[in-house]
Amino acid sequence: MVNVRLLLEKLEFNVSVVLGPIIRINPTEVHICDPDFYDTIYTSSAPFDKLKEWKYRFGLPDSVHATVEHDLHHHRRIALNPYFSKRQIYFLAPYIQERATKLANRLANEYRSSTKPVVMNDAWATYTADVVTYYCFAWSWDFVGYPDFVAPFTATTTSLASLAHISWHFAWLNLFFQSLPDMVLGVVYPTMKPIIDLQQAVEKQVISIKSGSNIAQKDLAHRTIFHSLLTSNLPPQELEVDRLRQEGSSIVGAGVETTKSTLTLATFYILKNPKYLQRLRKELKQVFPDPNKPPELSELEQLPFLTATIRECEYLLNILNSQPLVLLLQTFYINDNSLHQWTALRLSGGVAQRLPRISRTPIQYSTYTIPHGVPISMSAYIQHRDERIFPSSKTFNPDRWIDPTEERHLSRYLVSFSKGTRMCLGVNLAWAEMYIGLATIFRRVELELFETESDAVDMGREYFVPLPKKGSKGVRVLVK
């Protein structure tokens, strides 16, 4: 039997067949490869729906993320937008810093000079999970305090993602599993156990907030998402416990996995490149002279090299986290004038799939008129791989973001959080976690990689989100 993956990897896009920047990748869907067209599809100025087939694949059909219709999505999203604004995230920043400080303290006190490696995938997952659950429910599970940073909820997102393709192609299986009592489902399908635990915990928190028994909100500097939703102008059916449970599960799942992946990737490449590690530490000392007195988030946001490092890792996450087999749906593209010979057969990471959108009116691309109702998709991976925009696209190079003029140009094509009305809800929260997390760890703790190579951050499996190859031990470090 032919190993399709190895065959595709060997091809490395050196092909003679030229299909152009727009192709039909299946009987009903069109894919476009043109960075300048991205803002047309992923826009805030026109209504676009999502694929109905993708609504049920995570078992959260009534969450904002899974909402198909533009109008309903708009109403649900409007209710959440204020609580993810930059202003609201500033109120949360002291808690984010407290979690980062606890993580740094544990690394320094429990692992310094130890021969026991720390898996940074797990450590960063506990950090991001603590932040998003506290923000949602005004209560924390203190995942950062778990032994070896292994917490049940942080494994849940991977378990949920592993069902994405099955639920898409066999939607009836998802409905069948949802019809089973939780106790029975946990026995019949053990992979679902952490998902069940997460959703039960979320439902319990929603009920306690709705009943008024969760009074932690009164002592907080920020308003929590669900306290605010329950006092919003949303109609009663939008505030039912089951819908809010789905919303909570969706936000928690997304809030853990994607930011954790970027922080893990950043840790690997910073430690892999000593010259960048030295520059980062030198810059951090300027605003962080006393390791025990962290600066404000607003000060960290002004640091050019830290900002450039985060941007480069966002960008690289979409380059390195990829899956050759998915290329069967992406195929090969060239610009109208010149052939792009990509250096690797990989699809985007962050969200490691194309993102189809459906227009309610015809869309014009070049000489092609795409009828309304036809799914149109684009890929962050292919966009971030365009050598005309990102030269040496596989190379970790934060310096490409340092020059302000060049940074503005590149940022136009950086779509790690997507764009438009359906762009990532938690973009400001993610940036705050990355600024505070990376600054605190690399100012407070000296780390070195332990038996870790690039395959720990390269995607070996694609389950909507990128996952490393099966059996990967993750990005492991020793604390010096």
Short mmCIF file of C-alpha atoms in Angstrom, two decimals:
data_model
loop_
_atom_site.label_atom_id
_atom_site.label_comp_id
_atom_site.label_asym_id
_atom_site.label_seq_id
_atom_site.Cartn_x
_atom_site.Cartn_y
_atom_site.Cartn_z
CA MET A 1 0.00 0.00 0.00
CA VAL A 2 1.30 3.46 -0.90
CA ASN A 3 2.09 5.73 2.07
CA VAL A 4 0.23 8.81 0.83
CA ARG A 5 1.64 11.10 3.51
CA LEU A 6 5.27 10.27 2.69
CA LEU A 7 4.55 10.58 -1.01
CA LEU A 8 3.05 14.04 -0.54
CA GLU A 9 5.92 15.14 1.69
CA LYS A 10 8.46 14.12 -0.96
CA LEU A 11 6.65 16.09 -3.64
CA GLU A 12 7.26 19.36 -1.75
CA PHE A 13 5.04 21.25 -4.17
CA ASN A 14 7.45 20.78 -7.09
CA VAL A 15 4.66 19.99 -9.49
CA SER A 16 4.07 20.67 -13.13
CA VAL A 17 0.30 20.81 -12.88
CA VAL A 18 -0.88 24.39 -12.46
CA LEU A 19 -4.44 24.79 -11.26
CA GLY A 20 -4.50 28.50 -10.54
CA PRO A 21 -5.56 30.55 -7.49
CA ILE A 22 -9.19 29.38 -7.53
CA ILE A 23 -10.31 25.77 -7.71
CA ARG A 24 -13.30 23.63 -6.79
CA ILE A 25 -11.99 21.27 -4.12
CA ASN A 26 -15.16 19.18 -3.86
CA PRO A 27 -18.54 19.09 -5.64
CA THR A 28 -19.91 22.04 -3.65
CA GLU A 29 -16.98 24.14 -2.41
CA VAL A 30 -14.55 26.65 -3.95
CA HIS A 31 -11.14 27.40 -2.48
CA ILE A 32 -9.24 30.62 -3.22
CA CYS A 33 -5.53 31.27 -2.74
CA ASP A 34 -5.05 35.03 -2.94
CA PRO A 35 -3.91 36.93 0.19
CA ASP A 36 -5.44 40.17 -1.10
CA PHE A 37 -8.87 38.53 -1.31
CA TYR A 38 -8.96 37.37 2.33
CA ASP A 39 -10.69 40.54 3.57
CA THR A 40 -13.50 39.99 1.05
CA ILE A 41 -14.53 36.64 2.53
CA TYR A 42 -13.67 37.26 6.17
CA THR A 43 -15.24 40.67 6.52
CA SER A 44 -17.35 42.73 8.89
CA SER A 45 -19.23 44.53 6.14
CA ALA A 46 -21.31 41.67 4.69
CA PRO A 47 -23.21 38.67 6.09
CA PHE A 48 -21.60 35.25 5.67
CA ASP A 49 -22.97 31.96 7.03
CA LYS A 50 -21.05 28.82 8.02
CA LEU A 51 -21.43 25.26 6.82
CA LYS A 52 -24.46 23.53 8.35
CA GLU A 53 -22.51 20.27 8.35
CA TRP A 54 -20.04 21.70 10.87
CA LYS A 55 -22.65 22.75 13.41
CA TYR A 56 -22.84 19.53 15.42
CA ARG A 57 -19.32 18.19 15.25
CA PHE A 58 -18.29 19.33 18.74
CA GLY A 59 -21.67 18.66 20.33
CA LEU A 60 -22.12 22.40 21.02
CA PRO A 61 -24.55 23.46 18.24
CA ASP A 62 -25.94 26.47 20.13
CA SER A 63 -22.60 28.06 20.97
CA VAL A 64 -21.44 31.20 19.17
CA HIS A 65 -18.65 29.25 17.50
CA ALA A 66 -21.04 26.70 15.95
CA THR A 67 -23.80 29.14 14.96
CA VAL A 68 -24.48 28.84 11.24
CA GLU A 69 -26.72 31.82 10.45
CA HIS A 70 -25.07 35.22 10.36
CA ASP A 71 -27.95 37.10 12.03
CA LEU A 72 -28.21 34.75 15.01
CA HIS A 73 -24.43 34.67 15.32
CA HIS A 74 -24.42 38.48 15.32
CA HIS A 75 -26.89 38.69 18.24
CA ARG A 76 -25.00 36.11 20.27
CA ARG A 77 -21.63 37.63 19.50
CA ILE A 78 -22.71 41.20 20.30
CA ALA A 79 -23.65 40.07 23.81
CA LEU A 80 -20.14 38.66 24.36
CA ASN A 81 -17.97 41.25 22.59
CA PRO A 82 -17.84 43.83 25.44
CA TYR A 83 -16.42 41.27 27.88
CA PHE A 84 -13.50 40.46 25.61
CA SER A 85 -12.65 44.08 24.84
CA LYS A 86 -9.16 45.32 25.59
CA ARG A 87 -10.48 47.47 28.42
CA GLN A 88 -12.08 44.49 30.16
CA ILE A 89 -8.93 42.42 29.73
CA TYR A 90 -6.94 45.12 31.54
CA PHE A 91 -9.19 44.55 34.56
CA LEU A 92 -8.35 40.85 34.39
CA ALA A 93 -4.59 41.42 33.97
CA PRO A 94 -3.74 41.23 37.73
CA TYR A 95 -5.23 37.75 37.91
CA ILE A 96 -3.38 36.66 34.74
CA GLN A 97 -0.19 37.94 36.37
CA GLU A 98 -0.95 36.07 39.59
CA ARG A 99 -1.30 32.81 37.64
CA ALA A 100 1.91 33.45 35.70
CA THR A 101 3.73 34.24 38.96
CA LYS A 102 2.53 31.01 40.55
CA LEU A 103 3.66 29.07 37.51
CA ALA A 104 7.10 30.71 37.67
CA ASN A 105 7.35 30.06 41.43
CA ARG A 106 6.55 26.39 40.99
CA LEU A 107 9.12 26.01 38.24
CA ALA A 108 11.78 27.78 40.31
CA ASN A 109 11.03 26.15 43.66
CA GLU A 110 10.13 22.59 42.65
CA TYR A 111 12.17 21.94 39.52
CA ARG A 112 15.30 24.10 39.72
CA SER A 113 18.46 21.98 39.36
CA SER A 114 16.27 18.90 39.08
CA THR A 115 16.83 16.20 36.48
CA LYS A 116 13.06 15.87 36.07
CA PRO A 117 11.88 17.64 32.92
CA VAL A 118 8.76 19.82 32.78
CA VAL A 119 6.38 19.39 29.86
CA MET A 120 5.64 22.98 28.91
CA ASN A 121 2.56 21.97 26.90
CA ASP A 122 0.98 20.89 30.19
CA ALA A 123 2.31 23.83 32.19
CA TRP A 124 0.98 26.41 29.73
CA ALA A 125 -2.34 24.55 29.51
CA THR A 126 -2.90 24.88 33.26
CA TYR A 127 -2.09 28.59 33.06
CA THR A 128 -4.53 29.32 30.22
CA ALA A 129 -7.22 27.07 31.74
CA ASP A 130 -7.06 28.89 35.08
CA VAL A 131 -7.44 32.25 33.36
CA VAL A 132 -10.39 31.40 31.12
CA THR A 133 -12.37 29.51 33.80
CA TYR A 134 -11.90 32.31 36.32
CA TYR A 135 -12.96 34.88 33.76
CA CYS A 136 -16.06 32.88 32.88
CA PHE A 137 -17.19 31.82 36.34
CA ALA A 138 -15.39 33.92 38.99
CA TRP A 139 -13.96 30.70 40.37
CA SER A 140 -10.74 28.86 39.66
CA TRP A 141 -9.84 25.18 39.75
CA ASP A 142 -6.17 26.15 40.43
CA PHE A 143 -4.90 23.94 37.63
CA VAL A 144 -1.44 25.52 37.95
CA GLY A 145 -1.19 23.81 41.32
CA TYR A 146 -1.77 20.29 40.00
CA PRO A 147 1.11 17.79 40.37
CA ASP A 148 3.35 17.88 37.28
CA PHE A 149 0.85 20.34 35.75
CA VAL A 150 -1.36 17.44 34.65
CA ALA A 151 -5.01 18.49 35.10
CA PRO A 152 -8.09 16.66 33.79
CA PHE A 153 -9.69 19.68 32.11
CA THR A 154 -6.60 20.52 30.09
CA ALA A 155 -6.78 17.10 28.41
CA THR A 156 -10.42 17.70 27.55
CA THR A 157 -9.82 19.98 24.58
CA THR A 158 -7.65 17.37 22.87
CA SER A 159 -10.29 14.71 23.48
CA LEU A 160 -12.98 16.98 22.08
CA ALA A 161 -10.90 17.85 19.03
CA SER A 162 -10.25 14.17 18.31
CA LEU A 163 -13.96 13.75 17.54
CA ALA A 164 -14.12 16.57 15.00
CA HIS A 165 -13.83 14.53 11.81
CA ILE A 166 -16.01 11.67 13.02
CA SER A 167 -18.75 14.07 14.07
CA TRP A 168 -18.54 15.87 10.75
CA HIS A 169 -18.83 12.81 8.54
CA PHE A 170 -21.09 10.77 10.83
CA ALA A 171 -23.32 13.34 12.49
CA TRP A 172 -25.76 10.65 13.63
CA LEU A 173 -23.05 9.22 15.90
CA ASN A 174 -22.79 12.52 17.74
CA LEU A 175 -26.57 12.64 18.23
CA PHE A 176 -26.54 9.04 19.46
CA PHE A 177 -23.81 9.73 22.01
CA GLN A 178 -25.64 12.84 23.24
CA SER A 179 -28.79 10.77 23.81
CA LEU A 180 -26.99 8.49 26.28
CA PRO A 181 -26.88 9.27 30.01
CA ASP A 182 -23.52 10.74 31.00
CA MET A 183 -22.67 7.77 33.22
CA VAL A 184 -23.33 5.29 30.41
CA LEU A 185 -21.47 7.37 27.82
CA GLY A 186 -18.38 7.57 30.04
CA VAL A 187 -18.26 3.77 30.19
CA VAL A 188 -19.11 3.07 26.55
CA TYR A 189 -16.77 5.74 25.19
CA PRO A 190 -14.02 6.53 27.75
CA THR A 191 -12.57 9.23 25.47
CA MET A 192 -15.68 11.27 26.25
CA LYS A 193 -15.09 11.19 30.02
CA PRO A 194 -13.07 14.42 30.27
CA ILE A 195 -15.55 16.12 27.95
CA ILE A 196 -18.43 15.03 30.19
CA ASP A 197 -16.55 16.25 33.26
CA LEU A 198 -15.95 19.63 31.65
CA GLN A 199 -19.55 20.14 30.57
CA GLN A 200 -20.92 19.03 33.94
CA ALA A 201 -18.60 21.47 35.71
CA VAL A 202 -19.62 24.28 33.36
CA GLU A 203 -23.33 23.51 33.82
CA LYS A 204 -22.92 23.48 37.59
CA GLN A 205 -21.26 26.89 37.47
CA VAL A 206 -23.94 28.34 35.17
CA ILE A 207 -26.69 27.10 37.50
CA SER A 208 -24.94 28.56 40.56
CA ILE A 209 -24.55 31.94 38.87
CA LYS A 210 -28.13 31.90 37.60
CA SER A 211 -29.51 31.00 41.04
CA GLY A 212 -27.38 33.61 42.78
CA SER A 213 -25.43 31.13 44.91
CA ASN A 214 -22.15 32.11 43.20
CA ILE A 215 -21.49 35.47 44.84
CA ALA A 216 -17.78 35.67 44.02
CA GLN A 217 -18.64 38.30 41.38
CA LYS A 218 -19.16 40.94 44.07
CA ASP A 219 -15.48 41.04 45.00
CA LEU A 220 -14.05 41.12 41.49
CA ALA A 221 -12.62 44.05 39.55
CA HIS A 222 -13.98 42.60 36.30
CA ARG A 223 -17.44 41.43 35.28
CA THR A 224 -17.57 37.74 34.46
CA ILE A 225 -19.01 36.62 31.16
CA PHE A 226 -21.97 34.68 32.46
CA HIS A 227 -22.96 37.07 35.20
CA SER A 228 -23.12 39.69 32.47
CA LEU A 229 -24.92 37.53 29.91
CA LEU A 230 -27.65 36.71 32.40
CA THR A 231 -28.35 40.41 32.87
CA SER A 232 -28.13 41.24 29.15
CA ASN A 233 -30.90 41.93 26.64
CA LEU A 234 -30.74 38.47 25.11
CA PRO A 235 -34.15 36.76 24.87
CA PRO A 236 -35.00 34.11 27.49
CA GLN A 237 -34.36 31.14 25.17
CA GLU A 238 -30.79 32.36 24.74
CA LEU A 239 -30.27 32.24 28.51
CA GLU A 240 -31.37 28.66 29.11
CA VAL A 241 -28.92 26.59 31.12
CA ASP A 242 -28.19 24.18 28.27
CA ARG A 243 -27.28 26.95 25.82
CA LEU A 244 -25.08 28.70 28.36
CA ARG A 245 -23.47 25.34 29.17
CA GLN A 246 -22.60 24.97 25.51
CA GLU A 247 -21.27 28.53 25.36
CA GLY A 248 -19.14 27.97 28.45
CA SER A 249 -17.73 24.69 27.17
CA SER A 250 -16.90 26.28 23.82
CA ILE A 251 -15.15 29.30 25.36
CA VAL A 252 -13.18 27.20 27.84
CA GLY A 253 -12.09 24.73 25.16
CA ALA A 254 -10.98 27.43 22.73
CA GLY A 255 -9.41 29.50 25.49
CA VAL A 256 -7.11 26.68 26.58
CA GLU A 257 -5.89 24.97 23.43
CA THR A 258 -4.93 27.70 20.97
CA THR A 259 -3.11 30.03 23.37
CA LYS A 260 -1.35 27.08 24.98
CA SER A 261 -0.07 26.02 21.56
CA THR A 262 1.36 29.47 20.78
CA LEU A 263 3.04 29.74 24.19
CA THR A 264 4.53 26.26 23.79
CA LEU A 265 5.82 27.08 20.31
CA ALA A 266 7.31 30.34 21.60
CA THR A 267 9.07 28.52 24.43
CA PHE A 268 10.65 26.06 22.01
CA TYR A 269 11.93 28.61 19.50
CA ILE A 270 13.15 31.11 22.08
CA LEU A 271 15.19 28.39 23.81
CA LYS A 272 16.34 26.95 20.48
CA ASN A 273 17.82 30.30 19.44
CA PRO A 274 20.21 31.67 22.14
CA LYS A 275 20.65 35.03 20.41
CA TYR A 276 16.91 35.70 20.57
CA LEU A 277 16.76 34.46 24.17
CA GLN A 278 19.46 36.97 25.15
CA ARG A 279 17.70 39.83 23.35
CA LEU A 280 14.40 39.01 25.00
CA ARG A 281 15.90 38.89 28.48
CA LYS A 282 17.78 42.15 27.92
CA GLU A 283 14.59 43.89 26.82
CA LEU A 284 12.56 42.46 29.72
CA LYS A 285 15.08 43.70 32.29
CA GLN A 286 14.48 47.27 31.14
CA VAL A 287 10.84 47.26 32.34
CA PHE A 288 11.18 44.34 34.74
CA PRO A 289 14.35 45.18 36.76
CA ASP A 290 13.07 43.49 39.92
CA PRO A 291 11.94 39.94 39.04
CA ASN A 292 9.48 40.08 41.92
CA LYS A 293 7.78 43.28 40.71
CA PRO A 294 6.22 42.65 37.30
CA PRO A 295 5.27 45.62 35.11
CA GLU A 296 1.78 46.47 33.96
CA LEU A 297 0.37 44.80 30.87
CA SER A 298 0.37 48.18 29.09
CA GLU A 299 4.16 48.40 29.60
CA LEU A 300 4.75 44.92 28.19
CA GLU A 301 2.71 45.82 25.13
CA GLN A 302 5.27 48.52 24.29
CA LEU A 303 8.21 46.11 24.11
CA PRO A 304 9.11 45.72 20.42
CA PHE A 305 11.05 42.45 20.58
CA LEU A 306 8.57 40.67 22.86
CA THR A 307 5.75 41.79 20.56
CA ALA A 308 7.70 40.66 17.49
CA THR A 309 8.35 37.27 19.08
CA ILE A 310 4.67 36.73 19.78
CA ARG A 311 3.71 37.76 16.24
CA GLU A 312 6.30 35.45 14.75
CA CYS A 313 5.05 32.54 16.83
CA GLU A 314 1.45 33.21 15.80
CA TYR A 315 2.62 33.19 12.23
CA LEU A 316 4.82 30.10 12.61
CA LEU A 317 2.03 28.20 14.36
CA ASN A 318 0.15 28.37 11.07
CA ILE A 319 3.26 27.36 9.11
CA LEU A 320 4.66 24.49 11.13
CA ASN A 321 1.44 22.98 12.44
CA SER A 322 0.22 21.33 9.32
CA GLN A 323 -0.93 18.09 7.81
CA PRO A 324 0.13 16.80 4.41
CA LEU A 325 -2.96 14.66 3.95
CA VAL A 326 -5.23 17.67 4.15
CA LEU A 327 -3.52 18.96 1.04
CA LEU A 328 -5.74 16.58 -0.89
CA LEU A 329 -8.40 19.23 -0.29
CA GLN A 330 -6.08 22.19 -0.80
CA THR A 331 -4.16 21.13 -3.93
CA PHE A 332 -1.55 23.34 -5.59
CA TYR A 333 -1.76 27.06 -6.27
CA ILE A 334 0.13 29.66 -8.20
CA ASN A 335 -0.27 33.37 -8.68
CA ASP A 336 -1.58 34.46 -12.07
CA ASN A 337 1.97 35.52 -13.01
CA SER A 338 4.39 33.17 -11.25
CA LEU A 339 4.62 29.71 -9.70
CA HIS A 340 5.00 29.42 -5.94
CA GLN A 341 7.01 26.34 -5.06
CA TRP A 342 6.20 25.84 -1.40
CA THR A 343 8.89 24.19 0.73
CA ALA A 344 6.53 21.86 2.61
CA LEU A 345 3.19 20.17 2.08
CA ARG A 346 1.38 21.53 5.11
CA LEU A 347 -1.93 23.11 5.93
CA SER A 348 -2.53 25.82 8.47
CA GLY A 349 -2.28 25.39 12.21
CA GLY A 350 -3.86 27.33 15.04
CA VAL A 351 -7.08 26.19 13.47
CA ALA A 352 -5.65 23.57 11.16
CA GLN A 353 -8.42 23.59 8.59
CA ARG A 354 -9.75 25.83 5.89
CA LEU A 355 -12.64 28.01 7.06
CA PRO A 356 -15.59 27.89 4.63
CA ARG A 357 -17.99 30.83 4.43
CA ILE A 358 -21.26 31.10 2.50
CA SER A 359 -22.30 34.40 0.94
CA ARG A 360 -25.94 35.38 0.49
CA THR A 361 -25.08 37.28 -2.68
CA PRO A 362 -22.84 36.41 -5.65
CA ILE A 363 -19.11 36.96 -5.07
CA GLN A 364 -16.86 38.19 -7.85
CA TYR A 365 -13.28 36.94 -7.96
CA SER A 366 -11.30 38.04 -11.00
CA THR A 367 -13.33 36.82 -13.99
CA TYR A 368 -15.23 34.28 -11.91
CA THR A 369 -18.70 34.87 -10.49
CA ILE A 370 -19.35 32.56 -7.56
CA PRO A 371 -23.11 32.06 -7.03
CA HIS A 372 -24.67 32.78 -3.64
CA GLY A 373 -24.93 29.74 -1.41
CA VAL A 374 -21.64 28.22 -2.60
CA PRO A 375 -19.12 27.65 0.24
CA ILE A 376 -15.91 29.62 -0.30
CA SER A 377 -12.83 28.86 1.80
CA MET A 378 -9.30 30.14 2.30
CA SER A 379 -6.35 28.86 4.32
CA ALA A 380 -4.23 30.74 6.85
CA TYR A 381 -1.44 28.24 6.24
CA ILE A 382 -1.19 28.97 2.53
CA GLN A 383 -1.46 32.71 3.17
CA HIS A 384 1.30 32.67 5.77
CA ARG A 385 3.38 30.56 3.39
CA ASP A 386 3.46 33.11 0.57
CA GLU A 387 7.15 33.86 0.01
CA ARG A 388 6.33 37.18 -1.64
CA ILE A 389 4.92 38.41 1.69
CA PHE A 390 6.88 36.32 4.22
CA PRO A 391 10.36 35.57 2.80
CA SER A 392 12.02 32.48 4.34
CA SER A 393 8.62 31.61 5.73
CA LYS A 394 9.78 28.50 7.62
CA THR A 395 12.47 30.36 9.53
CA PHE A 396 11.85 31.70 13.04
CA ASN A 397 12.72 35.37 12.57
CA PRO A 398 11.12 37.93 14.93
CA ASP A 399 13.14 40.67 13.23
CA ARG A 400 10.73 40.66 10.30
CA TRP A 401 8.27 42.47 12.62
CA ILE A 402 10.63 45.09 14.07
CA ASP A 403 10.46 47.79 11.41
CA PRO A 404 7.15 49.68 11.93
CA THR A 405 6.44 50.09 8.21
CA GLU A 406 7.11 46.44 7.48
CA GLU A 407 5.13 45.39 10.55
CA ARG A 408 2.06 47.25 9.29
CA HIS A 409 2.41 45.59 5.89
CA LEU A 410 2.85 42.06 7.29
CA SER A 411 0.06 42.48 9.84
CA ARG A 412 -2.41 42.95 7.00
CA TYR A 413 -1.75 39.34 5.98
CA LEU A 414 -1.41 37.83 9.46
CA VAL A 415 -4.68 35.97 9.99
CA SER A 416 -3.93 33.67 12.95
CA PHE A 417 -7.16 34.88 14.60
CA SER A 418 -8.99 35.10 11.26
CA LYS A 419 -10.86 38.34 10.47
CA GLY A 420 -14.35 39.77 10.19
CA THR A 421 -17.44 39.16 12.29
CA ARG A 422 -16.36 35.63 13.13
CA MET A 423 -12.74 36.32 14.05
CA CYS A 424 -11.48 34.85 17.31
CA LEU A 425 -13.55 36.21 20.21
CA GLY A 426 -10.66 36.00 22.68
CA VAL A 427 -7.92 37.74 20.71
CA ASN A 428 -7.29 40.39 23.40
CA LEU A 429 -7.31 37.79 26.16
CA ALA A 430 -4.86 35.62 24.23
CA TRP A 431 -2.47 38.53 23.67
CA ALA A 432 -2.57 39.43 27.38
CA GLU A 433 -1.82 35.84 28.38
CA MET A 434 1.09 35.67 25.95
CA TYR A 435 2.58 39.00 27.01
CA ILE A 436 2.34 38.28 30.72
CA GLY A 437 3.17 34.56 30.53
CA LEU A 438 6.28 34.85 28.37
CA ALA A 439 7.57 37.96 30.18
CA THR A 440 7.17 36.38 33.61
CA ILE A 441 8.67 32.99 32.79
CA PHE A 442 11.66 34.25 30.81
CA ARG A 443 12.43 36.99 33.36
CA ARG A 444 12.01 34.79 36.42
CA VAL A 445 13.20 31.33 35.34
CA GLU A 446 16.14 29.96 33.36
CA LEU A 447 15.12 27.06 31.15
CA GLU A 448 16.85 24.77 28.69
CA LEU A 449 15.37 22.28 26.26
CA PHE A 450 15.52 18.62 27.25
CA GLU A 451 15.57 16.03 24.45
CA THR A 452 13.19 18.14 22.37
CA GLU A 453 13.35 18.71 18.63
CA SER A 454 11.04 20.43 16.16
CA ASP A 455 8.76 17.40 15.83
CA ALA A 456 7.41 18.33 19.28
CA VAL A 457 5.85 21.47 17.76
CA ASP A 458 5.29 20.32 14.19
CA MET A 459 1.83 18.94 13.57
CA GLY A 460 1.69 15.20 13.01
CA ARG A 461 -2.09 14.97 13.30
CA GLU A 462 -4.90 17.28 12.33
CA TYR A 463 -8.07 17.30 14.42
CA PHE A 464 -9.38 20.78 13.61
CA VAL A 465 -6.59 22.02 15.88
CA PRO A 466 -3.01 20.84 15.23
CA LEU A 467 -1.58 18.08 17.39
CA PRO A 468 1.98 16.70 17.37
CA LYS A 469 2.72 13.22 16.17
CA LYS A 470 1.29 10.39 18.22
CA GLY A 471 3.63 9.50 21.03
CA SER A 472 5.21 12.95 21.22
CA LYS A 473 6.43 13.84 24.71
CA GLY A 474 5.90 17.54 24.10
CA VAL A 475 8.28 20.46 24.63
CA ARG A 476 10.29 19.35 27.65
CA VAL A 477 12.59 21.64 29.60
CA LEU A 478 14.93 21.55 32.57
CA VAL A 479 14.99 24.42 35.06
CA LYS A 480 18.54 25.64 35.68
#
